[in-house]
Amino acid sequence: MKNMLARFERRVFSFALSVVFIAVVFNLRTVCGDFRYTVQEERKDRYVVGNIAKDLGINPQILSRRKARIDSEDSSKRYVDIDLKTGDLVIAKTIDREKLCGSRLDCMLDYELVLENPLELHRIVLKIEDINDNAPKFLNERITFEIHELASKGQRFRLDEADDSDIGQNGINSYSLETNNHFILSVQGSNEKGKYAELVLDKELDREQQTDIDLILTAFDGGNPQKSGTAVIHITVLDANDNSPVFSQPVYKVALAENSPLGTEVVIVSATDADEGANGAVSYEFSRIANNAAQLFTIDKVTGTIKVIGEIDYEEEKYYEIKVQAKDGSGLATTASVVIDIIDVNDNAPKIVLKSLKNPIPENAVVGTEVAIINVQDTDSGDNRQIHCSIQQNVPFKLNPSIKNYFSLITTSSLDREIEDSYNITITATDGGSPTLSSSITIHLSVSDVNDNPPAFDERIYSAYIAENNKPGTSICSVTARDPDWRQNGTVLYSLVSSEINGVPVSSFLSVNGDTGVIHAVRSFDYEQFRSFKVQVVARDNGSPPLSSNTTVSVFISDENDNSPQILYPAPEGKSLMTEMVPKTALSGSLVSKVIAVDADSGQNAWLSYHIIKSTDPGLFTIGLHTGEIRAQRDITESDNMKQNLVISVKDNGQPPLSTTCSVFLLISDNLAEVPELKDMTYEENNSNLTSYLIIALVSVSTFFLTFIILILAVRFCHRRKPRLLFDGAVAIPSAYLPPNYAEVDGTGTLRSSYNYDAYLTTGSRTSDFKFVRSYNDNTLPASGTLKMFQDDPFGSSIINTDCIEIWFQSQDCDIENERELLSFKKLVMHYELD
Ligand SMILES: *[C@@H]1O[C@H](CO)[C@@H](O)[C@H](O)[C@H]1NC(C)=O
Ligand SMILES: *[C@@H]1O[C@H](CO)[C@@H](O)[C@H](O)[C@H]1NC(C)=O
Ligand SMILES: *[C@@H]1O[C@H](CO)[C@@H](O)[C@H](O)[C@H]1NC(C)=O
């Protein structure tokens, strides 16, 4: 069987061989008649491909003769022709192999060469050879990819194939890719099947780094010269949310002044997200914020602007730390800190707190006494809390800084409630801000009283004048003492200092109203008894202990005309019989007698005037108006009545005047014996006393004459009309004649006041007289005697009976020229008195 099979195989093989042989024989025959030519494509017209005549072995002329021609089944494919002159086969039409044969490897054109005479048929095969006349070409010159940025390394992306119409070696041979960071090229396939390239991701993409990548892909063919074609690969990197937002700063530090108005922009935080679209859309919010800060700040979701929405107060919080979060669309978030430092603004005035106050403060508080303690505070900081404290001027207080922020208010001088009983002390605190703020408080401080002022009388000495014979209870003056102290410390009570006046308690003369200081007379005063006295009044306040002061009240009693003149000489009628002897030879103007009268009153009330109101022989005698001197008016003659009787009125100058009358008996005779009626002139009942009366009369007469002699002597000494001056009543009058009343006045001896003398002096006394008078103005004669040593007597230690002088003054109208004259006169008088 096997054998059979082999035999069969052998037979088939030999049959095949025979077929091949026959075919080869037949072909040879054909080939013998065939002409093969090879020509490259794209040859120009008339390009000689070969010489047919030569190949046929015939003369080229024969060809035209035999009408050689090329035939083709398809006339459109007639690319070659025969040149009959040369027998060349030439290109008739440029051949494009690619058009003719496309991608077929063998590209043959079949033609028939026809010869006539004899008809001969030859086959011409024209083989067209490829030349590299086409460059590789991409169908799309722009290749686009969208690759996710998270694509992993090694991922491949197939690229479009390039196309080259040429074949074989001239077809696509290789690809190359522009050098870049992310991709490499991997070429796949073979020449036969076609080659294509793949992009291989060699390094991860980052959209945030590069969104678009353009790469140039080049395809090369294998021809010579090589041709290439390019395409651009455009890669769009697709985003992945692979980036969190990033703040521009990790910490935003800003300073914000307190009291910034609402809406003030504090800071803009900004975060960027490299991603795009929703992945990169950042929104802001506070991620951690204290409650108080949440009331004050807000953040704009979109812009990241932080603004003020509340009142920023440095004193409440000095800084805020807020965490801000930036979040992208898909929730990736980052945080940053915003630190807001609040800057102090001087918006708080200093505060003054009165910690303690000693009110009222006694006026005797020693200098430096602490009155108040104040504390100053300022809630601002830095310079804004540097406080300066001051107090207004012109108050006796100052601020003493003590412990930090504490001041004590102390006195700087002694206080006196009586001058300033309260103070409004204004304390001002100013801080060091710019502009400064200040505040002030006023402390009302009272000064309390201390009994430090004794009552003070308005006047040092009070003088009160009261007319004698006053009604008891009359108010004579009022004293006032003031005490500036407060309430009972300044309440004044008046009282008399108990003393005695002439042995009588002062309280029986005067009383003082304790509250008003009005002094009342308790009894009726008699000027003739005493003319002035002094009392001391004490003003005492009600303090504890009380303070007091005293004043002297001099009470001057003024005279009233309550005493009639008293005739001293001649003795009043009925008591004694006085007869003056007048010499018959008496000439006109000679002094005959003198009426002497006194008035217990003083001044005008005691200024006496004498008038003859009735006389035996009117015109014979005249009386000096004020002297009381009776003088002969004319020479006495024998015819004149021997007995002359004169009634004389003595009147004082008071208002109304008081008067007394007396009778003067004058006997014109040179001899007592010639007086027959002398007996008649005596009184029987007084006989027993006759002797003494006679003695008195004799003494009187002799006194009179003595006086007369002195007068004459005085005239010698006096420059002017002195004789009458020296005839003084006081001198002439023996003290025995002085009435008891008169003597008593002298004895109790309160001197008249100058007030009394004022009236007196108007009658014509000279200045020198006044001086004299004034000298004893304030002195009281001691009760014990009529004589007194004048302490402030301008005449030195002269001793004088004032009433004598007064009498002298009443009667004289002579000028005492100088004090020496007066002195000598006074001494004369004194001498008399002492005797
Ligand atoms: C103090 O102030 C009060 C009220 O302001 C005022 O009545 C008083 O007179 C003042 N006192 C002095 C001493 O200025
Ligand atoms: C009077 O002064 C005394 C101290 O001398 C004092 O204690 C007292 O308070 C004062 N009285 C008044 C009413 O001020
Ligand atoms: C009167 O005051 C004086 C001094 O001012 C004093 O010496 C005298 O004692 C006071 N007299 C009386 C009674 O208070």
CSV table of C-alpha atoms and ligand atoms in Angstrom, one decimal, residues 497 536 538 550, ligand 3:
chain,number,residue,atom,x,y,z
A,497,VAL,CA,-16.6,143.4,134.7
A,536,GLN,CA,-15.1,147.3,131.4
A,538,VAL,CA,-16.3,141.6,128.5
A,550,ASN,CA,-12.8,143.3,126.9
B,3,LIG,C1,-9.1,142.8,129.6
B,3,LIG,O1,-8.1,142.6,128.5
B,3,LIG,C2,-6.8,142.7,128.9
B,3,LIG,C3,-5.9,142.6,127.7
B,3,LIG,O2,-6.7,142.6,126.6
B,3,LIG,C4,-6.5,141.7,130.0
B,3,LIG,O3,-5.1,141.9,130.4
B,3,LIG,C5,-7.4,141.8,131.1
B,3,LIG,O4,-7.2,140.8,132.1
B,3,LIG,C6,-8.8,141.8,130.7
B,3,LIG,N1,-9.7,142.0,131.8
B,3,LIG,C7,-10.7,141.2,132.1
B,3,LIG,C8,-11.5,141.6,133.3
B,3,LIG,O5,-11.0,140.3,131.4
